[in-house]
Every structure is written in C-alpha cells, then in structure tokens.
Short mmCIF file of C-alpha atoms in Angstrom, two decimals:
data_model
loop_
_atom_site.label_atom_id
_atom_site.label_comp_id
_atom_site.label_asym_id
_atom_site.label_seq_id
_atom_site.Cartn_x
_atom_site.Cartn_y
_atom_site.Cartn_z
CA MET A 1 -12.88 -109.60 54.19
CA ILE A 2 -11.04 -106.46 53.04
CA ARG A 3 -14.21 -104.41 53.46
CA ALA A 4 -14.70 -105.74 57.00
CA TRP A 5 -11.10 -104.93 57.90
CA PHE A 6 -11.48 -101.41 56.49
CA LEU A 7 -14.63 -100.80 58.52
CA LEU A 8 -12.91 -102.08 61.66
CA CYS A 9 -9.96 -99.71 61.14
CA LEU A 10 -12.32 -96.81 60.47
CA THR A 11 -14.24 -97.59 63.65
CA LEU A 12 -11.05 -97.70 65.70
CA ILE A 13 -9.87 -94.37 64.31
CA THR A 14 -13.26 -92.78 64.98
CA CYS A 15 -13.37 -94.10 68.52
CA ARG A 16 -9.87 -92.79 69.17
CA ALA A 17 -10.87 -89.33 67.93
CA GLN A 18 -13.97 -89.42 70.11
CA GLU A 19 -11.79 -89.98 73.17
CA LEU A 20 -10.63 -86.36 73.03
CA PRO A 21 -12.84 -83.70 74.60
CA ASP A 22 -14.55 -81.16 72.38
CA GLY A 23 -12.23 -78.37 71.28
CA ILE A 24 -9.04 -80.47 71.28
CA THR A 25 -7.40 -81.57 68.03
CA ALA A 26 -4.41 -83.93 67.93
CA GLY A 27 -2.17 -84.40 64.93
CA ASN A 28 1.18 -84.53 63.18
CA ASP A 29 0.38 -82.37 60.14
CA TYR A 30 0.30 -78.67 61.00
CA THR A 31 -1.75 -77.86 57.90
CA SER A 32 -4.60 -79.83 59.50
CA ILE A 33 -5.01 -77.35 62.36
CA PRO A 34 -8.46 -75.78 61.97
CA ILE A 35 -8.71 -72.13 60.99
CA PRO A 36 -11.18 -70.31 63.29
CA ALA A 37 -14.66 -69.99 61.84
CA ALA A 38 -14.89 -66.44 63.19
CA ARG A 39 -13.08 -63.90 61.02
CA TYR A 40 -10.32 -62.01 62.84
CA GLN A 41 -8.40 -59.00 61.58
CA ILE A 42 -5.10 -60.02 63.14
CA TYR A 43 -3.91 -63.51 64.02
CA LEU A 44 -1.10 -63.34 66.59
CA ILE A 45 1.10 -66.40 67.02
CA GLY A 46 3.04 -66.32 70.27
CA GLU A 47 6.02 -68.50 69.49
CA PHE A 48 7.89 -70.58 72.04
CA HIS A 49 11.30 -69.05 71.38
CA GLY A 50 13.92 -71.48 70.15
CA ALA A 51 11.60 -74.40 69.31
CA GLN A 52 11.70 -75.58 65.71
CA GLU A 53 8.10 -76.79 65.90
CA THR A 54 6.78 -73.23 66.13
CA LYS A 55 8.22 -72.63 62.67
CA SER A 56 6.58 -75.81 61.39
CA PHE A 57 3.31 -74.54 62.82
CA LEU A 58 3.81 -71.17 61.13
CA ALA A 59 4.38 -72.91 57.79
CA GLY A 60 1.18 -74.94 58.11
CA TYR A 61 -0.99 -72.14 59.47
CA LEU A 62 0.25 -69.80 56.75
CA VAL A 63 -1.15 -72.17 54.14
CA GLY A 64 -4.54 -72.33 55.87
CA LEU A 65 -4.88 -68.57 56.39
CA HIS A 66 -3.78 -67.86 52.83
CA ARG A 67 -6.36 -70.28 51.46
CA GLN A 68 -9.29 -69.45 53.74
CA VAL A 69 -9.01 -65.73 54.57
CA GLY A 70 -6.73 -64.48 51.78
CA LEU A 71 -3.75 -63.68 54.00
CA ARG A 72 -1.03 -61.63 52.28
CA ASP A 73 0.69 -59.79 55.16
CA VAL A 74 2.98 -61.27 57.84
CA ALA A 75 4.60 -59.15 60.57
CA LEU A 76 7.71 -60.35 62.40
CA GLU A 77 9.55 -59.48 65.62
CA GLU A 78 12.58 -57.90 63.99
CA ASP A 79 14.22 -54.51 63.49
CA GLN A 80 12.43 -52.42 60.89
CA VAL A 81 15.74 -51.28 59.41
CA TYR A 82 16.15 -54.71 57.77
CA GLN A 83 12.69 -54.83 56.19
CA THR A 84 13.80 -54.20 52.60
CA ALA A 85 16.46 -56.93 52.85
CA ALA A 86 13.91 -59.36 54.28
CA ARG A 87 11.43 -58.62 51.49
CA ASP A 88 14.05 -59.06 48.80
CA TYR A 89 14.99 -62.41 50.32
CA VAL A 90 11.49 -63.88 50.56
CA ASP A 91 10.76 -62.75 47.00
CA GLY A 92 13.87 -64.50 45.68
CA LYS A 93 15.64 -61.30 44.65
CA THR A 94 18.66 -62.21 46.78
CA THR A 95 20.05 -65.37 48.33
CA GLU A 96 21.59 -63.77 51.41
CA LEU A 97 20.24 -62.19 54.57
CA PRO A 98 21.92 -59.62 56.83
CA SER A 99 23.66 -61.40 59.70
CA ALA A 100 21.43 -59.43 62.09
CA LEU A 101 18.45 -61.47 60.85
CA CYS A 102 19.99 -64.84 61.70
CA LEU A 103 17.40 -65.52 64.43
CA ARG A 104 14.64 -65.20 61.83
CA ALA A 105 16.34 -67.02 58.97
CA ASP A 106 14.16 -70.11 59.40
CA VAL A 107 10.98 -68.02 59.49
CA LEU A 108 12.01 -66.05 56.41
CA ASN A 109 12.91 -69.29 54.65
CA THR A 110 9.41 -70.54 55.46
CA VAL A 111 7.88 -67.49 53.78
CA ARG A 112 10.32 -67.73 50.86
CA ARG A 113 9.36 -71.36 50.18
CA PHE A 114 5.70 -70.43 50.36
CA ASN A 115 6.15 -67.52 47.94
CA ASP A 116 7.96 -69.84 45.54
CA SER A 117 4.84 -72.03 45.46
CA VAL A 118 2.25 -69.38 44.55
CA PRO A 119 1.75 -66.85 41.73
CA ALA A 120 3.38 -63.44 42.19
CA ASN A 121 0.07 -61.72 42.97
CA GLN A 122 -0.58 -64.16 45.84
CA ARG A 123 2.76 -63.83 47.59
CA ILE A 124 3.22 -62.91 51.23
CA LEU A 125 4.57 -59.45 52.02
CA VAL A 126 6.71 -59.44 55.17
CA HIS A 127 6.80 -56.53 57.59
CA LEU A 128 9.46 -56.06 60.27
CA ILE A 129 7.67 -54.01 62.92
CA ASP A 130 10.06 -53.85 65.87
CA ILE A 131 12.37 -51.06 67.01
CA ASP A 132 15.97 -50.91 65.83
CA SER A 133 18.64 -52.01 68.29
CA PRO A 134 21.51 -51.66 69.13
CA LEU A 135 22.78 -48.20 68.16
CA ARG A 136 24.42 -49.35 64.93
CA ALA A 137 21.00 -50.48 63.65
CA ILE A 138 19.48 -47.10 64.54
CA ARG A 139 22.30 -45.30 62.75
CA GLN A 140 21.88 -47.50 59.68
CA HIS A 141 18.15 -46.79 59.56
CA LEU A 142 18.77 -43.05 59.76
CA ALA A 143 21.29 -43.32 56.92
CA ASP A 144 18.87 -45.38 54.80
CA VAL A 145 16.05 -42.86 55.24
CA LYS A 146 18.43 -40.00 54.48
CA ASP A 147 19.43 -41.68 51.21
CA SER A 148 15.83 -42.43 50.23
CA LEU A 149 14.88 -38.77 50.80
CA GLY A 150 17.97 -37.38 49.09
CA ALA A 151 18.65 -35.34 52.23
CA GLY A 152 22.22 -34.47 51.30
CA THR A 153 22.58 -31.71 53.88
CA VAL A 154 21.79 -34.04 56.80
CA VAL A 155 24.95 -35.41 58.42
CA ILE A 156 24.66 -38.78 60.18
CA PRO A 157 27.18 -38.86 63.07
CA ASP A 158 28.79 -41.87 64.75
CA GLU A 159 26.75 -44.35 66.80
CA GLN A 160 27.17 -42.74 70.20
CA SER A 161 26.30 -39.31 68.84
CA VAL A 162 23.15 -40.73 67.24
CA ARG A 163 21.84 -41.41 70.71
CA GLU A 164 22.16 -37.73 71.64
CA MET A 165 21.43 -36.11 68.28
CA GLY A 166 18.90 -38.56 66.85
CA TYR A 167 15.77 -36.55 67.56
CA GLU A 168 17.30 -33.50 65.88
CA LEU A 169 18.18 -35.56 62.79
CA ILE A 170 14.62 -36.87 62.59
CA ASP A 171 13.28 -33.31 62.80
CA GLN A 172 15.60 -32.30 59.94
CA MET A 173 14.31 -35.08 57.69
CA ARG A 174 10.63 -34.93 58.63
CA PRO A 175 9.72 -32.04 56.27
CA LEU A 176 11.13 -34.05 53.35
CA ALA A 177 9.05 -37.14 54.16
CA ARG A 178 6.00 -36.75 51.95
CA ASP A 179 4.60 -40.28 52.30
CA SER A 180 3.16 -42.14 55.27
CA ALA A 181 5.64 -45.04 54.98
CA THR A 182 8.69 -42.82 55.46
CA ASN A 183 7.03 -40.95 58.31
CA ALA A 184 6.29 -44.30 59.95
CA GLU A 185 9.97 -45.23 59.64
CA LEU A 186 10.99 -41.98 61.30
CA ASP A 187 8.51 -42.71 64.10
CA THR A 188 10.11 -46.13 64.61
CA ILE A 189 13.60 -44.61 64.70
CA ARG A 190 12.44 -42.10 67.30
CA SER A 191 11.01 -44.90 69.46
CA SER A 192 14.26 -46.83 69.02
CA ILE A 193 16.30 -43.89 70.31
CA GLU A 194 13.89 -43.44 73.22
CA ALA A 195 14.27 -47.10 74.21
CA ASN A 196 18.05 -46.86 73.91
CA ARG A 197 18.10 -43.80 76.15
CA GLU A 198 16.22 -45.87 78.72
CA GLY A 199 19.02 -48.43 78.69
CA VAL A 200 17.61 -50.98 76.24
CA GLU A 201 19.90 -52.82 73.84
CA ILE A 202 18.69 -55.93 72.02
CA GLY A 203 21.42 -58.08 70.51
CA ILE A 204 21.55 -61.47 68.86
CA SER A 205 22.77 -63.18 72.02
CA LEU A 206 21.46 -62.78 75.56
CA SER A 207 24.86 -61.45 76.62
CA ASP A 208 24.42 -58.57 74.15
CA THR A 209 20.95 -57.70 75.45
CA LYS A 210 20.49 -55.12 78.21
CA GLY A 211 17.71 -53.35 80.06
CA ASN A 212 13.97 -53.92 80.08
CA VAL A 213 13.21 -55.20 76.58
CA LEU A 214 9.48 -54.76 77.26
CA VAL A 215 9.93 -51.02 77.75
CA GLU A 216 6.93 -48.85 76.87
CA ALA A 217 8.65 -47.11 73.93
CA ARG A 218 9.15 -50.45 72.22
CA GLU A 219 5.67 -51.79 72.91
CA LYS A 220 4.01 -48.63 71.61
CA ALA A 221 6.09 -48.78 68.43
CA ILE A 222 5.23 -52.42 67.80
CA ALA A 223 1.50 -51.79 68.18
CA ARG A 224 1.63 -48.66 66.02
CA ASN A 225 3.45 -50.50 63.25
CA MET A 226 1.09 -53.49 63.44
CA LEU A 227 -1.89 -51.17 63.06
CA THR A 228 -0.20 -49.65 60.00
CA VAL A 229 0.23 -53.12 58.49
CA LEU A 230 -3.48 -53.80 58.97
CA LYS A 231 -4.49 -50.39 57.62
CA ASN A 232 -2.49 -50.94 54.43
CA SER A 233 -3.51 -54.57 53.97
CA ALA A 234 -5.57 -55.02 50.81
CA ARG A 235 -7.30 -58.02 52.40
CA GLY A 236 -7.87 -56.43 55.80
CA VAL A 237 -6.13 -59.29 57.61
CA ALA A 238 -2.60 -59.89 58.92
CA LEU A 239 -0.57 -62.48 60.79
CA GLY A 240 1.88 -61.52 63.53
CA PHE A 241 4.66 -63.84 64.73
CA TYR A 242 5.99 -62.68 68.10
CA GLY A 243 7.19 -63.93 71.45
CA GLY A 244 4.46 -65.44 73.59
CA ILE A 245 4.25 -62.62 76.13
CA HIS A 246 3.27 -60.16 73.39
CA VAL A 247 0.11 -62.04 72.39
CA ARG A 248 -1.55 -62.44 75.79
CA LYS A 249 -4.93 -60.72 76.11
CA ARG A 250 -4.52 -59.59 79.70
CA PRO A 251 -2.15 -56.98 81.19
CA LEU A 252 0.15 -58.14 83.96
CA SER A 253 2.68 -56.86 86.47
CA LEU A 254 6.24 -58.07 85.95
CA PRO A 255 9.33 -57.88 88.18
CA PHE A 256 12.31 -55.85 87.03
CA GLU A 257 15.54 -54.64 88.64
CA ASN A 258 15.80 -54.45 92.43
CA GLY A 259 12.51 -56.26 92.85
CA GLN A 260 10.56 -53.38 91.35
CA MET A 261 7.39 -54.19 89.41
CA PHE A 262 6.18 -52.62 86.21
CA ASP A 263 2.83 -52.88 84.46
CA TYR A 264 3.09 -54.57 81.08
CA LYS A 265 0.53 -54.08 78.33
CA SER A 266 0.99 -56.52 75.46
CA LEU A 267 0.65 -56.06 71.71
CA ALA A 268 -2.63 -57.99 71.78
CA VAL A 269 -4.11 -55.73 74.47
CA ARG A 270 -3.06 -52.57 72.62
CA LEU A 271 -4.60 -53.82 69.37
CA MET A 272 -7.86 -54.69 71.10
CA GLU A 273 -7.95 -51.25 72.70
CA ALA A 274 -7.68 -49.84 69.17
CA GLY A 275 -10.80 -51.79 68.19
CA VAL A 276 -9.05 -54.59 66.29
CA SER A 277 -10.35 -58.17 66.49
CA VAL A 278 -7.42 -60.37 67.53
CA ALA A 279 -6.95 -64.14 67.56
CA SER A 280 -4.34 -64.85 70.23
CA ILE A 281 -2.46 -68.13 69.76
CA SER A 282 0.07 -69.38 72.33
CA CYS A 283 2.63 -72.08 71.57
CA GLU A 284 3.59 -74.14 74.63
CA ALA A 285 6.33 -76.82 74.68
CA LEU A 286 5.63 -79.69 77.06
CA SER A 287 9.12 -81.24 76.97
CA GLY A 288 12.29 -81.41 74.86
CA SER A 289 14.85 -78.64 74.38
CA THR A 290 15.28 -75.26 72.70
CA SER A 291 18.03 -73.01 71.38
CA TRP A 292 17.59 -69.23 71.50
CA ARG A 293 19.99 -66.28 71.48
CA GLY A 294 23.02 -68.46 72.11
CA MET A 295 21.45 -70.45 74.95
CA ASN A 296 20.58 -74.16 74.72
CA ARG A 297 17.92 -75.09 77.24
CA PRO A 298 16.49 -78.49 78.23
CA LEU A 299 12.80 -78.37 79.14
CA PRO A 300 11.50 -80.30 82.14
CA PRO A 301 8.31 -82.29 81.47
CA GLN A 302 5.34 -79.97 81.94
CA ALA A 303 2.33 -81.89 80.61
CA GLY A 304 1.16 -82.76 84.11
CA ASN A 305 1.08 -79.07 85.07
CA TYR A 306 -1.44 -78.12 82.39
CA ARG A 307 -5.03 -78.90 83.27
CA VAL A 308 -7.76 -79.06 80.65
CA SER A 309 -10.31 -79.51 83.41
CA GLN A 310 -10.40 -80.37 87.08
CA HIS A 311 -10.13 -84.05 86.24
CA LEU A 312 -7.96 -84.03 83.10
CA THR A 313 -4.33 -82.99 82.56
CA MET A 314 -2.48 -82.64 79.28
CA GLU A 315 -0.45 -85.67 80.31
CA GLU A 316 -3.66 -87.69 80.26
CA VAL A 317 -4.71 -86.13 76.95
CA ILE A 318 -1.40 -87.18 75.40
CA ALA A 319 -1.92 -90.72 76.67
CA LYS A 320 -5.14 -90.88 74.63
CA VAL A 321 -3.28 -90.15 71.36
CA PRO A 322 0.36 -91.00 72.11
CA THR A 323 1.51 -90.77 68.49
CA ALA A 324 0.41 -87.14 68.04
CA GLU A 325 3.13 -84.48 67.85
CA PHE A 326 0.86 -81.59 68.81
CA PHE A 327 -2.46 -80.80 70.46
CA TRP A 328 -4.57 -77.78 69.50
CA LEU A 329 -6.99 -76.40 72.09
CA GLU A 330 -9.78 -73.89 71.59
CA SER A 331 -10.28 -71.83 74.73
CA ALA A 332 -13.95 -71.17 74.02
CA LYS A 333 -14.60 -74.91 74.27
CA GLN A 334 -12.10 -75.54 77.09
CA PRO A 335 -12.62 -72.54 79.41
CA ALA A 336 -10.93 -74.25 82.38
CA LEU A 337 -7.54 -74.65 80.67
CA SER A 338 -4.92 -73.65 83.24
CA PHE A 339 -1.24 -73.87 84.19
CA SER A 340 -0.85 -74.94 87.81
CA VAL A 341 2.71 -73.62 88.28
CA THR A 342 1.57 -70.00 87.88
CA ASN A 343 -2.08 -70.63 88.73
CA GLN A 344 -3.12 -68.96 85.47
CA ASN A 345 -6.29 -69.63 83.53
CA LEU A 346 -4.86 -69.78 80.02
CA ALA A 347 -8.31 -69.75 78.46
CA GLU A 348 -8.73 -66.17 79.70
CA ILE A 349 -5.38 -65.10 78.24
CA PHE A 350 -5.28 -66.84 74.84
CA ASP A 351 -7.95 -67.84 72.31
CA PHE A 352 -6.04 -70.92 71.17
CA VAL A 353 -3.14 -72.92 72.56
CA LEU A 354 -0.82 -75.18 70.57
CA PHE A 355 0.83 -77.77 72.80
CA ILE A 356 4.06 -79.18 71.35
CA LYS A 357 4.66 -82.58 72.85
CA ASP A 358 8.43 -82.70 72.39
CA ALA A 359 10.25 -79.56 71.25
CA THR A 360 13.50 -79.65 69.29
CA PRO A 361 16.02 -76.78 68.99
CA MET A 362 15.52 -74.32 66.15
CA GLN A 363 17.88 -74.27 63.19
CA ASN A 364 20.50 -71.78 64.36
CA THR A 365 22.36 -69.87 61.64
CA CYS A 366 23.83 -67.24 63.98
CA ALA A 367 27.59 -67.01 64.35
CA PRO A 368 28.91 -67.97 67.80
CA ALA A 369 29.05 -65.05 70.21
CA GLU A 370 32.48 -63.54 70.69
CA PRO A 371 34.06 -64.36 74.09
#
C-alpha cells in the first residue's frame, strides 16, 4: 500500500513537471537553478533593484558557480573607493561597513556567510568596479591612493577643488604607481571626475542622485574594471551583480533631458566586443513591492504581459505550478520570450531570465534621507 502511494505521488510530481515547456524550471530553492552547460567567462546577473529575492538568487547561484566552475571573483555595482572595506568585511576582519555601502549590505552579508562556510583558499574575493561618487568619495579615493604611494608632496584639496584639480593630482601620482592595480585605481578616479564634470552625482537616495547615471565615462570605467577582474582571475571566470540595464546584450536609445535621446551601450555589450563570453541573466519581478534608494514601490501584476510563446503567458505558466516562487527560463529553448508592454523580444537581449513571482522589499540598512 505504501509502495503504491509512493508511486502515485511520484507520478503526479513527474506529470506536473512535464506540464512546463522545455527550458522552463520552477522552484522554491535557488540552489536548484541549473548552471549553464556551456562555460562562460563572465556571468552577469541583472538584479531587479530593491527586491530581496534577487539577493536570495545570488546566494543560491553563488553556491552553484563555486561548485561547478570554480568561481572565486564577484564584482559589484559600488564605488571602488570602498573595495578594501568591503573585502575586510566579507573576510570577517571587521564587523562594520562604511555607511556608503548600505545599499549593498545584504549582498556583502551573502558573500560573508558564504566565505564563512568554505576554507580560506576557496573564499570569494569581492571587487567594487564602479566609479566614485559624489565628490567626497572621489576625494577619499585620491587620499587613499596618496597614502598607499607615500606621496607626501601631493596635497589633496577640498571636495570642490578636486573637481577642478583632480586630473593634475592624478598626473602627479602616476609616476609613483608601479603596479597595475594602483594604475587601475587612478584610471577609475579619472573617470569619476569626468562623470562629475558632466553633471553626474550618485547618492544613496534618489534625491541625492543627479544627471545621466549611464554616462559614457561611467560605462567605460565599469567595463574596463570588469575586464581587469577577469584578467586577474586565477580561475578565468567571474560573476557580476549589476542593475538589469547593464546586462542586456543589445544597445538601445534612451530618452534624457528635454526629450533628447542618447545611445546606450551596456556592460554586457562592451565585454562581448572585447571578445569575452558572457552569460546575461535578467531578474524580473512579476508582482509584489520593492524598496530602493529611499523609495518604496508597489509593483502592478505583470505576468500576463510576458509571453513565452504566442499561445502561452507567464500567468498561465504560473498557474501550472502555483506553489513555485520563481521560474527560470533559458532563452535558447524559449526564443519567443517577449514583454508586450515594450514589444521587446527578451530572448534576444538576455540568455536567461529569472521570473520572481512575488517580490518583497530588500533589507534596507540605510539611514533615512535628511529632509
């Protein structure tokens, strides 16, 4: 009787799994998401900003990539000036993070917990590959490099003067920079100043953020630093965790001030142009709510707007496995995957898409913005 009941349950489970089209995986355990059979050099996760589930996905995918491809390097969308502090934190050398890293505290905690679970020679090394912003971060980075070089004759001025004198300060320190890592830092600082001169300031809250944050100076710096991470990786593989727009594999035109358009080339596109094999992974929330940069946002139901095929929407896919928290789609097996609101074929833009059925706000450790 028990054997018959077991076989019946197994049959029901198998039939339920067979209801899903090829290339779609449903589940509740993010460690069960399949790692691509093809070996990529860089895996780019395009997070849905402010959704806690993207961090849960990162935690699970980190385990799989570490086990199957030997991942040791993770690059994050944060100011390079705070890289040493982030590394000390994930390695357990300190229990505190700079307040400027509050938006990435949950991600860094994910890496810290992982590093606590493995031997020292298998730990993840984090890389912060973004430009420094606002001006106080640029000034701090200049001061840090000056100290590391022992450049006692270089005088670091106040924040506003850094904007005008920054290039000159970099030129003063460049001859003292004998290693590639320090030269790369100086390159990032230069790009940071260039972006600031173009009116870009990136703060913790949206109210503190100004200008076109996708400015060319920033995008070039991100790609350059990501290539450096890959070049220095002992395993020849890296994971990047960035906003979704950065991981798309197609350029696009975007509106900016006064209705003007500008051509945007993403991190993924720049890496591919450099000859790097990239796995582009987009996280999409179908409903729920998020919290990002001081803004709480409810999400209208979107499952009906995503089409797996002409005759099947994500809403119908969810109905087949209603208890699943996420759905993982492989674009190679679902080439018609599209979003009707923008009339985009997502299968042409991303290699994989993680659909989060019901997003919840991320764990926010940032202090409230000053009025």
